[in-house]
mmCIF file of C-alpha atoms and ligand atoms in Angstrom:
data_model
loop_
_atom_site.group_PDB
_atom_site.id
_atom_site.type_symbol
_atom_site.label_atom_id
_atom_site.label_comp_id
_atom_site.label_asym_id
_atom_site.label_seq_id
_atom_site.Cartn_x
_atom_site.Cartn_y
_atom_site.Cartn_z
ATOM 1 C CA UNK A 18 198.129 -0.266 -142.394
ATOM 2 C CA UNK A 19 196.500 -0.677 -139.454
ATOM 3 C CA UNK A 20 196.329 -3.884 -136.938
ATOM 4 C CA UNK A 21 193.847 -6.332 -137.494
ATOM 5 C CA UNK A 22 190.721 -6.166 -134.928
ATOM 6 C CA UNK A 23 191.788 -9.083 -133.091
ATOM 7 C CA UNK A 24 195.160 -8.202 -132.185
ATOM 8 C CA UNK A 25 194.084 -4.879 -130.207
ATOM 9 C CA UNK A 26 193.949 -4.844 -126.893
ATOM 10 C CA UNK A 27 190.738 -3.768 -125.612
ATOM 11 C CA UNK A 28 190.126 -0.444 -124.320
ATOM 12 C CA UNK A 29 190.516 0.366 -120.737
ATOM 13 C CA UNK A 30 188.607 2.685 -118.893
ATOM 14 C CA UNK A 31 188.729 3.978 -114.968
ATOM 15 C CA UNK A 32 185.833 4.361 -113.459
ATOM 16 C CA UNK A 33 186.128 6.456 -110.207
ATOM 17 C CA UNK A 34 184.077 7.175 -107.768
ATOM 18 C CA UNK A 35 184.483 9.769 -104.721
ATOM 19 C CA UNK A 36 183.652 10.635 -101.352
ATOM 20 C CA UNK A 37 180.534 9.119 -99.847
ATOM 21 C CA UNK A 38 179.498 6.853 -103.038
ATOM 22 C CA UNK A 39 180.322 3.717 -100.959
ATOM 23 C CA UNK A 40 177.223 4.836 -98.903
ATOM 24 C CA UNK A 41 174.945 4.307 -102.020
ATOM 25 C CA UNK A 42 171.878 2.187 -101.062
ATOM 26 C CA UNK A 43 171.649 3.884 -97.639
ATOM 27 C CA UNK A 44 172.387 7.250 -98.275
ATOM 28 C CA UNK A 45 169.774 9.514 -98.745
ATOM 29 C CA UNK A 46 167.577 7.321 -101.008
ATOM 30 C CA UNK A 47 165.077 9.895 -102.290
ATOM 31 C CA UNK A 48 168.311 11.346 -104.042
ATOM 32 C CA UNK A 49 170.287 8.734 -104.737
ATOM 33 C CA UNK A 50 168.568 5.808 -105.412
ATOM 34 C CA UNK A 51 168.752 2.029 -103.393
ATOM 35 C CA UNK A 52 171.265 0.731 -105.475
ATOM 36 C CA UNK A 53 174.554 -0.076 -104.035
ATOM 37 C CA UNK A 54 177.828 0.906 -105.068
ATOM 38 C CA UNK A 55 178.687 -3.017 -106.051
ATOM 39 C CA UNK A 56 175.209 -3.071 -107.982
ATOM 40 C CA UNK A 57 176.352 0.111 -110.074
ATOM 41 C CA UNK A 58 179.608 -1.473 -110.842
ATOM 42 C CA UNK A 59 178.030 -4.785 -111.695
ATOM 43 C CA UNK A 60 175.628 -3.344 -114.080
ATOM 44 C CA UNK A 61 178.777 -0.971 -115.645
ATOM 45 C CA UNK A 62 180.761 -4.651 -115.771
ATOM 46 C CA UNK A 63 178.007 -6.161 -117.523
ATOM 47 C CA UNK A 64 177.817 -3.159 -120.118
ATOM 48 C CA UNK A 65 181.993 -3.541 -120.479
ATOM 49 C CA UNK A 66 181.591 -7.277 -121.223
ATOM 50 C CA UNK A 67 179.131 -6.562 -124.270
ATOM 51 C CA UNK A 68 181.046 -3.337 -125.561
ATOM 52 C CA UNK A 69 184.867 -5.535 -125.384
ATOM 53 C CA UNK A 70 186.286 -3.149 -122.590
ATOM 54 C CA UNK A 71 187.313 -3.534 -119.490
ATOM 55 C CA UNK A 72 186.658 -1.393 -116.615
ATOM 56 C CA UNK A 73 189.060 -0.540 -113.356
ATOM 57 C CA UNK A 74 186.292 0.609 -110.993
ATOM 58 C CA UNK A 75 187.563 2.292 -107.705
ATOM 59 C CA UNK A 76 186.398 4.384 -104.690
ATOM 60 C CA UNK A 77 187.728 7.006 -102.166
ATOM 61 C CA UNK A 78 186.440 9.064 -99.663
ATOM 62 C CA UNK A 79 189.733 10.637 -99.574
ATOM 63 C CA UNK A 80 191.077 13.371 -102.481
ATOM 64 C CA UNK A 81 194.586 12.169 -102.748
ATOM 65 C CA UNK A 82 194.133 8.870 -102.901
ATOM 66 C CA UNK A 83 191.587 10.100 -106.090
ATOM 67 C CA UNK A 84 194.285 12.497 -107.523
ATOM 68 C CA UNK A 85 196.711 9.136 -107.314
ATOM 69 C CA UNK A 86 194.235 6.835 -109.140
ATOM 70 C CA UNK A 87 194.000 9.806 -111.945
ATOM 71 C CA UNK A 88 197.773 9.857 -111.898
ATOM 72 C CA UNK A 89 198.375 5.913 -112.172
ATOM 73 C CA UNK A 90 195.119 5.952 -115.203
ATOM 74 C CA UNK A 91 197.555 7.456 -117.567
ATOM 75 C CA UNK A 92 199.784 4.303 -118.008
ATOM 76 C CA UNK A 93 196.993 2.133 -117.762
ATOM 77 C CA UNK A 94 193.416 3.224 -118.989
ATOM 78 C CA UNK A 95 192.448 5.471 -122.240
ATOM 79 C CA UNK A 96 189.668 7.064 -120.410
ATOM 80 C CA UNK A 97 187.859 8.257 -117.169
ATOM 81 C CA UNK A 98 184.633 7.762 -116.093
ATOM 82 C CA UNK A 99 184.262 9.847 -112.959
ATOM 83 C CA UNK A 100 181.480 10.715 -110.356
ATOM 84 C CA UNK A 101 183.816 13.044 -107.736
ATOM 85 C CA UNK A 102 180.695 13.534 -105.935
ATOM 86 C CA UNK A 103 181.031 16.701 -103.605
ATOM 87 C CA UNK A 104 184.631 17.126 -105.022
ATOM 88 C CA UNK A 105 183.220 18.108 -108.003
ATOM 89 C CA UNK A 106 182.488 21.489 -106.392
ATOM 90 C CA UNK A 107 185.397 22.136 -104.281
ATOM 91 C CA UNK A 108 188.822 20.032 -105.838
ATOM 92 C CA UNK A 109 190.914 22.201 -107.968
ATOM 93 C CA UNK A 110 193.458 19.050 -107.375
ATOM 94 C CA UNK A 111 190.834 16.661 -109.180
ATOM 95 C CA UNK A 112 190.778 19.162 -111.824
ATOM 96 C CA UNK A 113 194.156 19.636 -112.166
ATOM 97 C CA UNK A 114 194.682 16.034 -111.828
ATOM 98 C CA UNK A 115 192.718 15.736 -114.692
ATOM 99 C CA UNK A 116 194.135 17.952 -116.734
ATOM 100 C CA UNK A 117 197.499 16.655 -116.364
ATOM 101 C CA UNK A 118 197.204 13.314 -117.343
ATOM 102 C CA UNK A 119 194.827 14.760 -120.086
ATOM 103 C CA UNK A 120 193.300 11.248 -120.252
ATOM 104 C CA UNK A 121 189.250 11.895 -122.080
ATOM 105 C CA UNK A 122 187.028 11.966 -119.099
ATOM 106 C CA UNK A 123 183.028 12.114 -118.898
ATOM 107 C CA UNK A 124 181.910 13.295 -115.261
ATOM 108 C CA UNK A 125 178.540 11.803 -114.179
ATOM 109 C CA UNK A 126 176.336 12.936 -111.513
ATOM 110 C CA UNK A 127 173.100 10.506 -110.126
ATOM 111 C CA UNK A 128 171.311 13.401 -109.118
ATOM 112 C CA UNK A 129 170.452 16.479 -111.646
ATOM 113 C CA UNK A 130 173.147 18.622 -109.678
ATOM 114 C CA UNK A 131 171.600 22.144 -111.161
ATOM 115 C CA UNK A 132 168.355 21.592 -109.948
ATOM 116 C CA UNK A 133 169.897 21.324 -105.759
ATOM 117 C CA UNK A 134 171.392 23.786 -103.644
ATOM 118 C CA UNK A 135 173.205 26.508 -105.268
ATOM 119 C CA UNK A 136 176.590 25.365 -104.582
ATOM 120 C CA UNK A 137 176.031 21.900 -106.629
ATOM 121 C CA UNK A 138 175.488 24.766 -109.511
ATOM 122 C CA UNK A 139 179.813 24.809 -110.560
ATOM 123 C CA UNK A 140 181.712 21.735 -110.914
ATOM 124 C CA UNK A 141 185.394 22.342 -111.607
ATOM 125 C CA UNK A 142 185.966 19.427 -113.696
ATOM 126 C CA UNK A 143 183.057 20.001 -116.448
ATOM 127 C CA UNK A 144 185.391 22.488 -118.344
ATOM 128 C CA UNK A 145 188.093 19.833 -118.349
ATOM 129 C CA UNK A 146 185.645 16.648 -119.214
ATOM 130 C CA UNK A 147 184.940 16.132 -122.771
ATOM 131 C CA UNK A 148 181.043 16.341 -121.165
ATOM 132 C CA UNK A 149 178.845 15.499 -118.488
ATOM 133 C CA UNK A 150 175.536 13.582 -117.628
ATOM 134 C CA UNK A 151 173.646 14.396 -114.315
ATOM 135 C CA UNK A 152 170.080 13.459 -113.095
ATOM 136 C CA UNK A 153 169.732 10.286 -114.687
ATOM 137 C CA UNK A 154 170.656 7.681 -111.517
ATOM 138 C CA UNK A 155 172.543 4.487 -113.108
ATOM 139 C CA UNK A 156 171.908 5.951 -116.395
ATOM 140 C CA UNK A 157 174.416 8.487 -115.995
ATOM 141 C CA UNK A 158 177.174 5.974 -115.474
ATOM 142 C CA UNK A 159 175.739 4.257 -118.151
ATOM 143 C CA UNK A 160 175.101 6.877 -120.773
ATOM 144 C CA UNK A 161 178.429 8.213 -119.546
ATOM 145 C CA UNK A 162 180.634 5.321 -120.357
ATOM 146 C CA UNK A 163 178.760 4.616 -123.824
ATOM 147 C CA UNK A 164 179.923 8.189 -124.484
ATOM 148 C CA UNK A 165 183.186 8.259 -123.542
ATOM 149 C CA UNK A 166 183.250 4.355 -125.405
ATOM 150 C CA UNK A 167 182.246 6.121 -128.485
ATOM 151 C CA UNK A 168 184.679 9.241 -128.207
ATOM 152 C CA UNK A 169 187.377 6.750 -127.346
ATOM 153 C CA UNK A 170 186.494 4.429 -130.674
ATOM 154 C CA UNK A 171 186.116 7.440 -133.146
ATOM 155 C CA UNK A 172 188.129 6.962 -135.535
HETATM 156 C C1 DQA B 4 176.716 13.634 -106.703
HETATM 157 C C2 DQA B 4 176.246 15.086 -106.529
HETATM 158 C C3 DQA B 4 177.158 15.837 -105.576
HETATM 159 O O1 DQA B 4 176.711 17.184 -105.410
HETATM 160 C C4 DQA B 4 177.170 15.166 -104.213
HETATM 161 O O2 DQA B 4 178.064 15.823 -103.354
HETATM 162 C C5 DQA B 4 177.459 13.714 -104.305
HETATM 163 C C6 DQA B 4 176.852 12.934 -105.370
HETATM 164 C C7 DQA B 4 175.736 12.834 -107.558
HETATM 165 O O3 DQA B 4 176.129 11.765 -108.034
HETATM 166 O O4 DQA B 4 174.583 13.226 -107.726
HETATM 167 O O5 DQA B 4 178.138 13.152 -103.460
HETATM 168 O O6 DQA B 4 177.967 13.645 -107.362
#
Protein backbone atom coordinates (compact mmCIF):
# COMPACT_ATOMS: atom_id res chain seq x y z
CA UNK A 1 0.00 0.00 0.00
CA UNK A 2 1.47 3.02 -0.45
CA UNK A 3 1.91 6.16 2.12
CA UNK A 4 -0.66 8.57 2.30
CA UNK A 5 0.16 12.05 0.41
CA UNK A 6 0.71 13.85 3.49
CA UNK A 7 3.21 11.82 5.10
CA UNK A 8 5.85 12.15 2.10
CA UNK A 9 8.43 14.22 2.32
CA UNK A 10 8.62 16.55 -0.44
CA UNK A 11 10.91 16.17 -3.22
CA UNK A 12 14.27 17.70 -3.21
CA UNK A 13 16.01 18.96 -6.01
CA UNK A 14 19.75 20.65 -6.50
CA UNK A 15 19.93 23.24 -8.52
CA UNK A 16 23.58 24.03 -9.58
CA UNK A 17 24.99 26.49 -11.20
CA UNK A 18 28.75 26.85 -12.58
CA UNK A 19 31.47 29.02 -13.43
CA UNK A 20 30.69 32.65 -14.16
CA UNK A 21 26.71 32.44 -13.45
CA UNK A 22 27.25 34.65 -10.33
CA UNK A 23 28.12 37.36 -12.98
CA UNK A 24 24.48 37.18 -14.37
CA UNK A 25 23.01 40.73 -14.67
CA UNK A 26 26.40 42.15 -15.75
CA UNK A 27 27.74 39.71 -17.87
CA UNK A 28 27.34 40.03 -21.32
CA UNK A 29 23.65 41.11 -21.32
CA UNK A 30 22.80 40.72 -25.02
CA UNK A 31 23.40 36.90 -24.19
CA UNK A 32 22.46 36.44 -21.01
CA UNK A 33 19.89 38.52 -19.99
CA UNK A 34 19.82 41.40 -16.81
CA UNK A 35 18.61 39.13 -14.42
CA UNK A 36 20.73 38.27 -11.53
CA UNK A 37 21.70 35.08 -10.25
CA UNK A 38 19.48 35.78 -6.83
CA UNK A 39 16.51 36.87 -9.25
CA UNK A 40 16.78 33.37 -11.12
CA UNK A 41 16.78 31.56 -7.89
CA UNK A 42 13.94 33.62 -6.50
CA UNK A 43 11.74 33.04 -9.39
CA UNK A 44 12.88 28.95 -9.30
CA UNK A 45 11.90 29.33 -5.25
CA UNK A 46 8.70 30.75 -6.07
CA UNK A 47 7.95 27.89 -8.72
CA UNK A 48 9.20 25.17 -5.76
CA UNK A 49 6.74 26.73 -3.28
CA UNK A 50 3.65 26.13 -5.73
CA UNK A 51 4.90 22.60 -7.05
CA UNK A 52 5.59 21.29 -2.89
CA UNK A 53 9.47 20.95 -3.49
CA UNK A 54 12.16 22.35 -2.22
CA UNK A 55 15.14 23.50 -3.97
CA UNK A 56 19.09 23.53 -2.72
CA UNK A 57 20.35 26.20 -5.14
CA UNK A 58 24.23 26.58 -5.25
CA UNK A 59 27.09 28.17 -7.28
CA UNK A 60 30.83 27.62 -8.13
CA UNK A 61 33.22 28.99 -10.27
CA UNK A 62 35.36 26.19 -9.31
CA UNK A 63 34.87 22.28 -10.80
CA UNK A 64 35.54 20.43 -7.64
CA UNK A 65 33.72 22.18 -5.46
CA UNK A 66 30.73 21.31 -8.36
CA UNK A 67 31.80 17.58 -8.57
CA UNK A 68 31.42 17.73 -4.44
CA UNK A 69 27.91 19.30 -4.50
CA UNK A 70 26.96 16.35 -7.17
CA UNK A 71 28.56 13.93 -4.76
CA UNK A 72 26.79 15.24 -1.42
CA UNK A 73 23.08 15.47 -3.87
CA UNK A 74 22.90 11.77 -3.67
CA UNK A 75 22.02 11.55 0.11
CA UNK A 76 20.08 14.52 -0.04
CA UNK A 77 18.15 15.56 -3.31
CA UNK A 78 16.21 13.15 -5.96
CA UNK A 79 17.25 15.30 -8.78
CA UNK A 80 19.62 17.86 -10.52
CA UNK A 81 18.92 20.81 -12.13
CA UNK A 82 22.20 21.97 -13.62
CA UNK A 83 23.51 24.92 -15.82
CA UNK A 84 27.60 23.91 -15.79
CA UNK A 85 27.97 26.78 -18.00
CA UNK A 86 31.40 26.48 -19.94
CA UNK A 87 31.95 23.12 -18.07
CA UNK A 88 29.47 21.75 -20.03
CA UNK A 89 31.99 21.61 -22.89
CA UNK A 90 35.14 20.72 -21.27
CA UNK A 91 34.35 18.56 -17.62
CA UNK A 92 34.52 14.91 -18.12
CA UNK A 93 34.58 15.12 -14.03
CA UNK A 94 30.99 16.83 -14.12
CA UNK A 95 30.02 14.09 -16.31
CA UNK A 96 31.35 11.49 -14.51
CA UNK A 97 30.18 13.05 -11.42
CA UNK A 98 26.98 12.72 -12.76
CA UNK A 99 26.97 9.53 -13.72
CA UNK A 100 28.04 8.21 -10.52
CA UNK A 101 25.62 9.38 -8.29
CA UNK A 102 23.14 8.56 -11.20
CA UNK A 103 20.78 11.09 -9.56
CA UNK A 104 17.97 12.28 -12.86
CA UNK A 105 19.45 15.48 -14.05
CA UNK A 106 18.04 18.10 -16.74
CA UNK A 107 21.00 20.46 -17.99
CA UNK A 108 19.79 23.98 -18.94
CA UNK A 109 21.51 26.48 -20.95
CA UNK A 110 20.17 30.54 -21.07
CA UNK A 111 21.56 30.94 -24.31
CA UNK A 112 20.63 28.51 -27.45
CA UNK A 113 24.26 26.97 -27.12
CA UNK A 114 24.07 25.40 -30.93
CA UNK A 115 23.45 28.48 -32.49
CA UNK A 116 27.26 30.15 -30.87
CA UNK A 117 30.67 29.32 -31.54
CA UNK A 118 31.38 25.89 -32.58
CA UNK A 119 32.78 24.67 -29.45
CA UNK A 120 29.35 25.42 -27.41
CA UNK A 121 28.17 22.67 -30.22
CA UNK A 122 29.13 19.24 -27.55
CA UNK A 123 28.21 19.25 -24.04
CA UNK A 124 29.45 16.19 -22.18
CA UNK A 125 26.70 15.92 -19.82
CA UNK A 126 23.60 15.86 -22.42
CA UNK A 127 24.20 12.04 -22.98
CA UNK A 128 24.08 11.55 -19.22
CA UNK A 129 20.94 14.10 -18.49
CA UNK A 130 17.61 12.64 -18.92
CA UNK A 131 17.38 16.01 -21.45
CA UNK A 132 18.21 19.44 -21.96
CA UNK A 133 16.66 22.99 -22.58
CA UNK A 134 18.87 25.82 -24.08
CA UNK A 135 17.95 29.29 -25.56
CA UNK A 136 15.09 30.05 -23.56
CA UNK A 137 16.78 32.60 -20.67
CA UNK A 138 14.83 31.92 -17.20
CA UNK A 139 12.65 29.65 -19.05
CA UNK A 140 15.15 27.09 -19.29
CA UNK A 141 15.54 26.82 -15.56
CA UNK A 142 12.05 26.93 -15.46
CA UNK A 143 10.92 24.52 -18.12
CA UNK A 144 13.86 22.49 -16.85
CA UNK A 145 12.80 21.95 -13.32
CA UNK A 146 8.98 21.38 -14.35
CA UNK A 147 10.57 18.56 -16.36
CA UNK A 148 12.68 17.00 -14.20
CA UNK A 149 9.44 17.67 -11.41
CA UNK A 150 7.41 15.62 -13.70
CA UNK A 151 10.05 12.75 -14.45
CA UNK A 152 10.70 12.71 -10.73
CA UNK A 153 6.65 12.36 -9.89
CA UNK A 154 5.92 9.69 -12.66
CA UNK A 155 4.64 7.17 -11.24
C1 LIG B 1 25.78 28.82 -20.74
C2 LIG B 1 26.39 28.55 -22.12
C3 LIG B 1 27.86 28.18 -22.00
O1 LIG B 1 28.43 27.94 -23.29
C4 LIG B 1 28.64 29.32 -21.35
O2 LIG B 1 29.98 28.95 -21.17
C5 LIG B 1 28.02 29.76 -20.07
C6 LIG B 1 26.57 29.87 -19.99
C7 LIG B 1 24.34 29.31 -20.86
O3 LIG B 1 23.64 29.27 -19.84
O4 LIG B 1 23.92 29.76 -21.92
O5 LIG B 1 28.70 30.10 -19.12
O6 LIG B 1 25.78 27.61 -20.00
Amino acid sequence: MSAPLSTLSPLSILVLHGPNLNLLGLREPQIYGTMTLADINQRLGHDAEQWGITLDCQQSNLEGELVNAIHQAREKHQGILINAGAYTHTSIALRDALSAVALPTVEVHLSNIYQREAFRHHSYIAAIAIGQISGFGLDSYRLGLQALVNYLRRP
